[in-house]
C-alpha angles and dihedrals in degrees: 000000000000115000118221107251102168126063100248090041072058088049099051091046093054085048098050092054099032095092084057098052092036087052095051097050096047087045089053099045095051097040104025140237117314127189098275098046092075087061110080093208090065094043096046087043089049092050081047096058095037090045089053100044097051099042082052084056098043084052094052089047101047092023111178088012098067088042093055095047091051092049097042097065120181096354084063092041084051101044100048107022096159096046090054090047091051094046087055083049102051102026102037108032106020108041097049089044096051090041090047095046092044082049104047113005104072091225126223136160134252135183121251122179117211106214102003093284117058112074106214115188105237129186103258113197111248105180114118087213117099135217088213106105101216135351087261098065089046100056122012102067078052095054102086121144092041135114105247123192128177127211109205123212087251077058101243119138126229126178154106141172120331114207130133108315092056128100155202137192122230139203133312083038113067115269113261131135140219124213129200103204121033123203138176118279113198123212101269094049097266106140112226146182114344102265108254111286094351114190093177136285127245109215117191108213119221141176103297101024114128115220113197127173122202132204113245 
């Protein structure tokens, strides 16, 4: 296998695989994440064999004229500027987004208004999938302005109030919180008095810990 050295040899690579990858985002944004799409290997392997499939169909479709895009390099690129923008645009972006949404997104319609006065009929997405990886991602970076207390596996509580300058990590980082303002947490889980001159606590989560948040 050649590598691309030039940067055009670069241009038309990046063509070629950019229905996969484009594909496999908007799949996985309509449908959400599935077991094989937090190994790189699948996901390049499925870009690979999109990206092929379609550019066989895109041949068989424009025939002689894709070939001569591709062979005549820069001169074509100069001359028709436009018409190459709009290819990327079409071939590479549109077609495997709309392929990937029909396949996988379960598509229905909703109702916008622009301007607050023209109602335009949109794609909603309708799947029940998310793209959200756990619960976690999904709500606890959304939960400010709450009480939070953690029960540990040794079965210790830590926790405090929750509000904006709080924070939690999300996938694909390991799961651990940091609270701004610590306070006591007595044995049976009642949160008491701020601890003296608290400037926040870091929790990592592991495999047992118990997160609640509490309204104020």
């Amino acid at each position: 296998m050649t590598i691309p050295m030039t940067a055009y040899a670069v241009a038309v690579f990046l063509v070629l695989v950019l229905p996969g990858i484009v594909y496999g985002v908007v799949r996985a944004t309509v449908s959400g994440t599935r077991p094989h799409d937090r190994g790189w290997t699948p996901r390049v392997l499925q870009a690979i064999l999109v990206s092929i499939l379609l550019d066989t169909v895109y041949l068989l479709v424009l025939g002689k004229t894709a070939v001569s895009w591709v062979t005549g390099g820069t001169d074509t690129l100069r001359a028709h500027p436009r018409l190459a923008a709009l290819a990327v645009l079409c071939l590479g972006l549109l077609v495997p987004s709309l392929l990937a949404y029909l396949r996988h997104g379960e598509p229905r319609w909703r109702e916008v208004r622009v301007i607050g006065r023209f109602p335009v009929r949109v794609p909603a997405r309708g799947t029940t999938n998310s793209p959200v990886p756990t619960a976690w991602d999904q709500v606890a970076s959304r939960l400010e302005g709450r009480w939070v207390r953690i029960r540990l596996s040794d079965g210790r509580w830590v926790g405090g109030w929750f509000a904006t300058k709080s924070f939690v990590s999300t996938y694909p980082e390991p799961r651990d919180i940091f609270i701004e303002d610590q306070h006591h947490i007595a044995p049976d889980g009642t949160i008491g008095d701020p601890v003296n001159a608290t400037a926040g606590v870091w929790v990592s989560l592991k495999d047992g810990d118990i997160v609640e948040w509490l309204h104020p």
